[in-house]
JSON list of C-alpha atoms in Angstrom, two decimals:
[
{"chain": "C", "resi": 1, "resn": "UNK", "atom": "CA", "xyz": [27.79, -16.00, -47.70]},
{"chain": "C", "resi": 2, "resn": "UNK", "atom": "CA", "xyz": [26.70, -13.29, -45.49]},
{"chain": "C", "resi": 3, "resn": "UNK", "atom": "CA", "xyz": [25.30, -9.57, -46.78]},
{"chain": "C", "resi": 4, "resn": "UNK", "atom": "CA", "xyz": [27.31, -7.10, -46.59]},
{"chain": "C", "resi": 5, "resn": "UNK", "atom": "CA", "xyz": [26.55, -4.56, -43.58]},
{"chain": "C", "resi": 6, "resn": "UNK", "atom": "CA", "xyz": [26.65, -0.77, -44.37]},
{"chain": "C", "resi": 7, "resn": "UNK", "atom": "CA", "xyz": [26.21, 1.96, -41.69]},
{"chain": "C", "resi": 8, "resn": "UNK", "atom": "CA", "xyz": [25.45, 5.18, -43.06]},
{"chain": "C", "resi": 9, "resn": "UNK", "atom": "CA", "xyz": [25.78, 8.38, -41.01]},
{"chain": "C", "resi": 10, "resn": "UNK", "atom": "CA", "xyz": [22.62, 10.83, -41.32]},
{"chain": "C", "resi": 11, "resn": "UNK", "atom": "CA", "xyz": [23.14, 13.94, -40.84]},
{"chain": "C", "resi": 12, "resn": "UNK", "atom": "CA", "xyz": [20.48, 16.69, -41.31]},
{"chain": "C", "resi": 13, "resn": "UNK", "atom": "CA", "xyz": [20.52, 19.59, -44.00]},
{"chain": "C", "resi": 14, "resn": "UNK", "atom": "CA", "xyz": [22.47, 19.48, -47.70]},
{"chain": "C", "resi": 15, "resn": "UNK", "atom": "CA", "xyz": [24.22, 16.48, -46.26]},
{"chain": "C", "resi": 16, "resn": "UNK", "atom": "CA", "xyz": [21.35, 14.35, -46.02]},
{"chain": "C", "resi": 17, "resn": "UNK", "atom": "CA", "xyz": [20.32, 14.92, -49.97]},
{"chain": "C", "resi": 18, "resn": "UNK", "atom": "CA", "xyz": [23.58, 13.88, -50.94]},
{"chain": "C", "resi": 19, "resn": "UNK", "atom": "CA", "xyz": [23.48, 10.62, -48.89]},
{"chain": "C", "resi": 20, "resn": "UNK", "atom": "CA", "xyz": [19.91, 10.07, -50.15]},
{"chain": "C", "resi": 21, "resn": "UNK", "atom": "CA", "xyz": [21.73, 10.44, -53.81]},
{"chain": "C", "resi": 22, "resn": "UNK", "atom": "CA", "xyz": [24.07, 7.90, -52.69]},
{"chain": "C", "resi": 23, "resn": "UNK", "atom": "CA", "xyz": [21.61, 5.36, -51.45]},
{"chain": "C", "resi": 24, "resn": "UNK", "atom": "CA", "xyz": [19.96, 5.41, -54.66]},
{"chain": "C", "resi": 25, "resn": "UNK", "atom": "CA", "xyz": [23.26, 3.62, -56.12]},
{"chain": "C", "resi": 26, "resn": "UNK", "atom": "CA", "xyz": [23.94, 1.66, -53.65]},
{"chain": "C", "resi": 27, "resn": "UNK", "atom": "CA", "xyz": [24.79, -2.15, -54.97]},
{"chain": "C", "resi": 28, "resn": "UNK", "atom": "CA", "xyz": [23.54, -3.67, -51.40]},
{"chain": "C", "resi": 29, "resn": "UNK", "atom": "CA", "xyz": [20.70, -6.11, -50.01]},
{"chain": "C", "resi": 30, "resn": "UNK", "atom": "CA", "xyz": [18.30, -3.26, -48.04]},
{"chain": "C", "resi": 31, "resn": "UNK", "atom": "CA", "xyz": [18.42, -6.02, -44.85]},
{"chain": "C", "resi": 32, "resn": "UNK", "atom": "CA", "xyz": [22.33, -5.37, -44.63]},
{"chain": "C", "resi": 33, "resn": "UNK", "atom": "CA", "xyz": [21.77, -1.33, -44.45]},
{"chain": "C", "resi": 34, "resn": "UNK", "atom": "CA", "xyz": [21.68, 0.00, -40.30]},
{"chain": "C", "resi": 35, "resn": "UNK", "atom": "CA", "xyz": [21.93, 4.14, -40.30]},
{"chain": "C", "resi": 36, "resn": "UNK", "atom": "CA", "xyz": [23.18, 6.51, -37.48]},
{"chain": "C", "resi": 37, "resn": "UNK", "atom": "CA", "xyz": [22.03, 9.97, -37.08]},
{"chain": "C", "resi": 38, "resn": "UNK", "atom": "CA", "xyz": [22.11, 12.59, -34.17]},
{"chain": "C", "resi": 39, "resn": "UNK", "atom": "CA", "xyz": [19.84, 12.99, -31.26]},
{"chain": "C", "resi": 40, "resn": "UNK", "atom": "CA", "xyz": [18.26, 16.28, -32.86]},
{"chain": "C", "resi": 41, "resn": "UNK", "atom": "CA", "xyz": [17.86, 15.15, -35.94]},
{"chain": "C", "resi": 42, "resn": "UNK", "atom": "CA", "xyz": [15.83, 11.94, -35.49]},
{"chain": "C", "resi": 43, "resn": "UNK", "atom": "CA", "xyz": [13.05, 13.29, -37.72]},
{"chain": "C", "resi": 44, "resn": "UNK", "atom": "CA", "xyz": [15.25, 11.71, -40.58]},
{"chain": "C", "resi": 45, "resn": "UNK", "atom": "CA", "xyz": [14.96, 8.45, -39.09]},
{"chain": "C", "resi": 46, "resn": "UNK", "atom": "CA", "xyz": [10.82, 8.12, -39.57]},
{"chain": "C", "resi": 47, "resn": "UNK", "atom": "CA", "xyz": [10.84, 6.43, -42.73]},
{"chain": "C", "resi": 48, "resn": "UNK", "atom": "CA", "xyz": [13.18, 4.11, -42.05]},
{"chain": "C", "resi": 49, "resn": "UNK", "atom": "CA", "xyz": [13.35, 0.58, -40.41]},
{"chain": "C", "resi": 50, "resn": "UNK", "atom": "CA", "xyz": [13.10, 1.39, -36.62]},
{"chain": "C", "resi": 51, "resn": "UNK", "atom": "CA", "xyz": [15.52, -1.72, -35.99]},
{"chain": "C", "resi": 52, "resn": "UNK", "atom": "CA", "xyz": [18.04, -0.71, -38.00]},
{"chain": "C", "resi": 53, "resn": "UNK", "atom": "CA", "xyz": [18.62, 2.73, -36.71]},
{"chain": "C", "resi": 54, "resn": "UNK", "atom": "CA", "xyz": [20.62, 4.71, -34.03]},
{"chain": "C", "resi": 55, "resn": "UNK", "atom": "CA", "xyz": [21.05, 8.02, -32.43]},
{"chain": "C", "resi": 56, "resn": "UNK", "atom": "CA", "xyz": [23.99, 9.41, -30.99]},
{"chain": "C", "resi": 57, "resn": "UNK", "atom": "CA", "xyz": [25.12, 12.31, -28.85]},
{"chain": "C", "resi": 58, "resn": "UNK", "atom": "CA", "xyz": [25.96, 15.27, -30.78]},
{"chain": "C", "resi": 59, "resn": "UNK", "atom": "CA", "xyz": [29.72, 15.49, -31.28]},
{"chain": "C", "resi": 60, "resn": "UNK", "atom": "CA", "xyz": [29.78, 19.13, -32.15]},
{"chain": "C", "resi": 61, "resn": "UNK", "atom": "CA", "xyz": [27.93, 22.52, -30.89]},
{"chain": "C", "resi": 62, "resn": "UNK", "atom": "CA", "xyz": [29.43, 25.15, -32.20]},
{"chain": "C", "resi": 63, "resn": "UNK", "atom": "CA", "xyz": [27.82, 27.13, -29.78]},
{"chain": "C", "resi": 64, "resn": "UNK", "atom": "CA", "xyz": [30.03, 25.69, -27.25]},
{"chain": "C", "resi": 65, "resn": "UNK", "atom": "CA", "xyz": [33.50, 27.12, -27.44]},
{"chain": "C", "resi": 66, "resn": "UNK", "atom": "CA", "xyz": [33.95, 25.82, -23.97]},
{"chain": "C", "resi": 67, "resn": "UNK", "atom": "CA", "xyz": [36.84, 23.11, -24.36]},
{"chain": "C", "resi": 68, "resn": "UNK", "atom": "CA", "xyz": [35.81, 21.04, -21.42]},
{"chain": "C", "resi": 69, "resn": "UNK", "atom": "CA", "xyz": [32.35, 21.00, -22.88]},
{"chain": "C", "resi": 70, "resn": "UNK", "atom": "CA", "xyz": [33.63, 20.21, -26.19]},
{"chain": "C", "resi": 71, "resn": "UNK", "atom": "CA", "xyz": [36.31, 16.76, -25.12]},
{"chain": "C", "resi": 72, "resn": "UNK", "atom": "CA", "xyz": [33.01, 15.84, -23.11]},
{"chain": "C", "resi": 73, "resn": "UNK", "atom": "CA", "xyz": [30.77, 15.89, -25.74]},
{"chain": "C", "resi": 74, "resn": "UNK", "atom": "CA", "xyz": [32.99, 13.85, -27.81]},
{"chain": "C", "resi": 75, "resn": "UNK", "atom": "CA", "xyz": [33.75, 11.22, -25.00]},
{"chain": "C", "resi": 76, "resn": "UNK", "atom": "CA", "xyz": [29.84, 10.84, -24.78]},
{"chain": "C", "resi": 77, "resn": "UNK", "atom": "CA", "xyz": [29.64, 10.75, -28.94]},
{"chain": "C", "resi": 78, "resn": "UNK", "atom": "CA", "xyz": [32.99, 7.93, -28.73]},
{"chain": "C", "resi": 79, "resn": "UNK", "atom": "CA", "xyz": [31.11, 5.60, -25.80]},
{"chain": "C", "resi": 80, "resn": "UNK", "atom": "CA", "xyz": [27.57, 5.55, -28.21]},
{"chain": "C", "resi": 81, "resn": "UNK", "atom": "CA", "xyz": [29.77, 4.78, -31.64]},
{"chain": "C", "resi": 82, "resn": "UNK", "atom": "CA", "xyz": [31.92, 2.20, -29.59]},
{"chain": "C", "resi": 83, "resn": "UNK", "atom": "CA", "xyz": [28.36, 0.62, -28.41]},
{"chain": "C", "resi": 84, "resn": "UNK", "atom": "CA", "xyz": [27.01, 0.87, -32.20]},
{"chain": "C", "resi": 85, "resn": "UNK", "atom": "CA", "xyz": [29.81, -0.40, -34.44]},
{"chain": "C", "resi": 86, "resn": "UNK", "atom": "CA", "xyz": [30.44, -3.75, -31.51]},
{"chain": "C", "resi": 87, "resn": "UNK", "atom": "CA", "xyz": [26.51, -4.34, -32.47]},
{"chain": "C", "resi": 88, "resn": "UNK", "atom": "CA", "xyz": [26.50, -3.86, -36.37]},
{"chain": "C", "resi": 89, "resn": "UNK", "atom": "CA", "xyz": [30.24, -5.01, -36.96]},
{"chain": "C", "resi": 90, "resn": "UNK", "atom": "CA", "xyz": [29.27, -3.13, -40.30]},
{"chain": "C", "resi": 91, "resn": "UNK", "atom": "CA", "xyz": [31.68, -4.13, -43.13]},
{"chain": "C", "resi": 92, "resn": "UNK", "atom": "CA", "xyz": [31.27, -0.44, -44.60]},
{"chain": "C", "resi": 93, "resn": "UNK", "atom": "CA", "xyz": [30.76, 2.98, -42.70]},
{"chain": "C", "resi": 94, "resn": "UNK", "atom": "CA", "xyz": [30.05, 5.76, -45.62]},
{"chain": "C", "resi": 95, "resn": "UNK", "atom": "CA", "xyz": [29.29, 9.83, -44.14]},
{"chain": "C", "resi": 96, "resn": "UNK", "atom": "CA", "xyz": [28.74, 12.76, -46.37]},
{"chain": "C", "resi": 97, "resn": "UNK", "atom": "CA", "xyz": [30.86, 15.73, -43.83]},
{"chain": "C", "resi": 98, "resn": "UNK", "atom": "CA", "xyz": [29.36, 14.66, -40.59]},
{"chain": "C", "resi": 99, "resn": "UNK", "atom": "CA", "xyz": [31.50, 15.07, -37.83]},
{"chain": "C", "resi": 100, "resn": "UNK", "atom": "CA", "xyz": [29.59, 11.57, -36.47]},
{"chain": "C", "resi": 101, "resn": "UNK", "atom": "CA", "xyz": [32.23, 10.14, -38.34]},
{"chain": "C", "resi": 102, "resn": "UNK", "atom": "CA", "xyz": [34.95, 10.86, -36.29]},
{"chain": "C", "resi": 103, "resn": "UNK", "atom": "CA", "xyz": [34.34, 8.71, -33.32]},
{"chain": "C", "resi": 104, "resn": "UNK", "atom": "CA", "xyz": [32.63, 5.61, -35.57]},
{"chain": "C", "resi": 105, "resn": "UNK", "atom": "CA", "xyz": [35.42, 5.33, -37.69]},
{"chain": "C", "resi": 106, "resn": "UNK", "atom": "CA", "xyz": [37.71, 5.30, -34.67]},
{"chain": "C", "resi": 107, "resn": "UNK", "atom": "CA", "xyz": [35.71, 2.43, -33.30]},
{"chain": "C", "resi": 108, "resn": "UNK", "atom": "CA", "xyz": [35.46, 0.21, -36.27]},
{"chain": "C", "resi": 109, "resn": "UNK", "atom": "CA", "xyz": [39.29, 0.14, -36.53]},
{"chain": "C", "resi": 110, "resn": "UNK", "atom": "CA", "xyz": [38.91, -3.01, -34.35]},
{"chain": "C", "resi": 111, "resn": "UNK", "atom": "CA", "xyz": [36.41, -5.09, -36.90]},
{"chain": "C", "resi": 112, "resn": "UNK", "atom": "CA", "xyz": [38.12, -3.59, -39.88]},
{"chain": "C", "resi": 113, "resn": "UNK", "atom": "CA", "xyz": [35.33, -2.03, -41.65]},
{"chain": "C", "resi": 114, "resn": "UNK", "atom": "CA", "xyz": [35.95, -0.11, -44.73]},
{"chain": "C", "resi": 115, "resn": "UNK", "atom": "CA", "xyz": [35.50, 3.85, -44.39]},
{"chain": "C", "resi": 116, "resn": "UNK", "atom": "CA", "xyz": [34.13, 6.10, -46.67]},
{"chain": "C", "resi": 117, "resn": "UNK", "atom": "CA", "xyz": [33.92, 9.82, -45.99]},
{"chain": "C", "resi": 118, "resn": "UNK", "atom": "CA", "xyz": [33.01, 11.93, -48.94]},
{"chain": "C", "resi": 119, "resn": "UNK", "atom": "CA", "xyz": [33.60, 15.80, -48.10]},
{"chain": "C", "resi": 120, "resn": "UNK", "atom": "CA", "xyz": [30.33, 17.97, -48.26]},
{"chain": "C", "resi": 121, "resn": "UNK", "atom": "CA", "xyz": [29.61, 19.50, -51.72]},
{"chain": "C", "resi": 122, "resn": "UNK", "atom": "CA", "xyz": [29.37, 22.96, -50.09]},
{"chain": "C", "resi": 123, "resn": "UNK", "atom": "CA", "xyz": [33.34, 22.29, -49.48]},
{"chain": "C", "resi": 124, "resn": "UNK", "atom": "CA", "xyz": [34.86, 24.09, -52.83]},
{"chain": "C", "resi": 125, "resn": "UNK", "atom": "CA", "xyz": [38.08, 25.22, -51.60]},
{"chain": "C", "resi": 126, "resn": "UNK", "atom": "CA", "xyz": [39.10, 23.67, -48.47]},
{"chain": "C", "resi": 127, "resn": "UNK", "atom": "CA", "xyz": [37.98, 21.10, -46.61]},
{"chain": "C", "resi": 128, "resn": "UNK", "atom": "CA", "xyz": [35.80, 21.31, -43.18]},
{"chain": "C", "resi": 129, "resn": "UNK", "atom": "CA", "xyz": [37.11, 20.70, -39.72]},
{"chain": "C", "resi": 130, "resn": "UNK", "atom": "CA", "xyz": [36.03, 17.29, -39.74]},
{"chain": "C", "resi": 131, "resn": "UNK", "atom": "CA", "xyz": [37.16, 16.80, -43.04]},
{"chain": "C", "resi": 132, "resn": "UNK", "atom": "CA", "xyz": [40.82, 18.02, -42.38]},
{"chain": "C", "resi": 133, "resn": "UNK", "atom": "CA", "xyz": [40.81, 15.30, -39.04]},
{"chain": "C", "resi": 134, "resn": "UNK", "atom": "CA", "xyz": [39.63, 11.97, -40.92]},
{"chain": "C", "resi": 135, "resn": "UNK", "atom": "CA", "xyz": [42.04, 13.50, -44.20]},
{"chain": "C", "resi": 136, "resn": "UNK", "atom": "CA", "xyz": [45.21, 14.06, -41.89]},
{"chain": "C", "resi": 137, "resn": "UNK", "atom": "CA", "xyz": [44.95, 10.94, -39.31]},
{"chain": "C", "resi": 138, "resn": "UNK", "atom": "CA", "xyz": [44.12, 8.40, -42.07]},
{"chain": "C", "resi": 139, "resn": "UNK", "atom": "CA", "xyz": [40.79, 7.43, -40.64]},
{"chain": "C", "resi": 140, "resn": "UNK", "atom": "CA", "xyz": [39.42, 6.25, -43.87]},
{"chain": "C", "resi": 141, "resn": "UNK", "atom": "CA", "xyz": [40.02, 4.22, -46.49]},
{"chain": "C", "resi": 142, "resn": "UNK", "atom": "CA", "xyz": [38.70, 6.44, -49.24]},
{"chain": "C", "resi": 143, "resn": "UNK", "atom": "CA", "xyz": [38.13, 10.36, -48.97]},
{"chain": "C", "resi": 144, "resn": "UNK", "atom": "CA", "xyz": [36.24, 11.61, -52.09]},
{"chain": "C", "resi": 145, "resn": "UNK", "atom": "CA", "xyz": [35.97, 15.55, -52.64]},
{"chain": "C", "resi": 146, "resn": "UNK", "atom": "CA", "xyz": [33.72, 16.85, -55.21]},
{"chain": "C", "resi": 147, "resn": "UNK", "atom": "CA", "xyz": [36.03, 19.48, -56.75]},
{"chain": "C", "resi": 148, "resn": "UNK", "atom": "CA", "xyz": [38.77, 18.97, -58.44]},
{"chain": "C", "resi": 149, "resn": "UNK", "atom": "CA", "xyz": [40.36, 21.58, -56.89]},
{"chain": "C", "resi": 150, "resn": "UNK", "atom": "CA", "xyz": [40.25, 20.08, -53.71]},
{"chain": "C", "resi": 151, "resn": "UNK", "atom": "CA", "xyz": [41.92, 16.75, -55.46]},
{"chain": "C", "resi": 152, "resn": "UNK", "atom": "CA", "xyz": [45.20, 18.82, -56.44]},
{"chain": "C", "resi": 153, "resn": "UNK", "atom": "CA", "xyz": [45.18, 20.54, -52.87]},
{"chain": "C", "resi": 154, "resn": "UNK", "atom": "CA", "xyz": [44.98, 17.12, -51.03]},
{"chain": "C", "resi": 155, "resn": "UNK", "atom": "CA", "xyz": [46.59, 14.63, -52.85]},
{"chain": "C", "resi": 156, "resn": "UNK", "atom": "CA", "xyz": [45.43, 11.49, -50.75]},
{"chain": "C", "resi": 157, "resn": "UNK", "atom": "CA", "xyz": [42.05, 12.71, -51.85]},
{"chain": "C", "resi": 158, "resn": "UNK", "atom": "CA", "xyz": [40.00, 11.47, -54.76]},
{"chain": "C", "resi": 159, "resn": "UNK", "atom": "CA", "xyz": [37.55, 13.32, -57.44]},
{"chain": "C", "resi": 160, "resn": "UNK", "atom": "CA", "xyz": [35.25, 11.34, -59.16]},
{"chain": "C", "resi": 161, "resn": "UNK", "atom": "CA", "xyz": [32.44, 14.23, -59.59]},
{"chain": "C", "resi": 162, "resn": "UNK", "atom": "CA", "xyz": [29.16, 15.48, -57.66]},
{"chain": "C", "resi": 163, "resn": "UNK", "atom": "CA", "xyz": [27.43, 13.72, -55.52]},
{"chain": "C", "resi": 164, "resn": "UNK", "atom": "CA", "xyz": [24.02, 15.58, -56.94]}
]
């Protein structure tokens, strides 16, 4: 029997000590983990198994409120997770509020990989952009929050505690 594969989307800041949190309990064979981060924040990715990791476009600068900008930016992001998930075929894809997860749980509809996005801990009473597109288009399989507020705003949602 094969290992399970995991991808796990890096993103920089409070988001990346709550993924670290959640690697520690991970129940998974270290040679079946593979981990995604941006192109600017690649200094995340220097401790880890060169072979096993990826960078992607940027799918968000909120800098940018040019549209145009924005839909190509994403197009970019979608092309680099389409190229990622068809060479990891990764059984699991877990994110902590990046908005990476967008376009790589779009992709891995076609291998049917089980998604995981738990909503940022900074999230107390409503959930973030990115949060409110994976929650409303059903593109995971399990969408934690870490209130329980949150729980009884969003039903589909589930509350299980703090990541930290």
């Amino acid at each position: 029997m094969r290992s399970k594969k995991v991808l796990l989307i890096l993103a920089g800041g409070g988001f990346l000590g709550q993924m670290k949190q959640i690697m520690k309990n991970l129940d998974c064979d270290d040679s079946g983990i593979y981990y995604v981060t941006a192109e600017d924040s690649t200094s995340i990715l220097r401790s880890l198994e060169s072979d096993k990791c990826f960078v992607m476009p940027k799918t968000t600068h909120f800098s940018t409120r040019n549209p145009f900008i924005r839909v190509k930016d994403f197009f970019r992001s979608l092309i680099k997770a389409y190229s990622i998930i068809n060479e990891i075929k990764p059984d699991f894809i877990i994110s902590v509020g990046s908005s990476m997860a967008i376009p790589l749980f779009l992709c891995s509809i076609k291998y049917q990989s089980k998604k995981i996005f738990i909503e940022s801990l900074t999230r107390v009473n409503d959930l973030s952009r990115t949060g409110k597109i994976i929650y409303n288009f059903n593109l995971s399989d399990k969408f934690y929050v870490q209130w329980p507020e949150l729980s009884q705003i969003y039903p589909k949602s589930v509350y299980r505690g703090k990541v930290l």
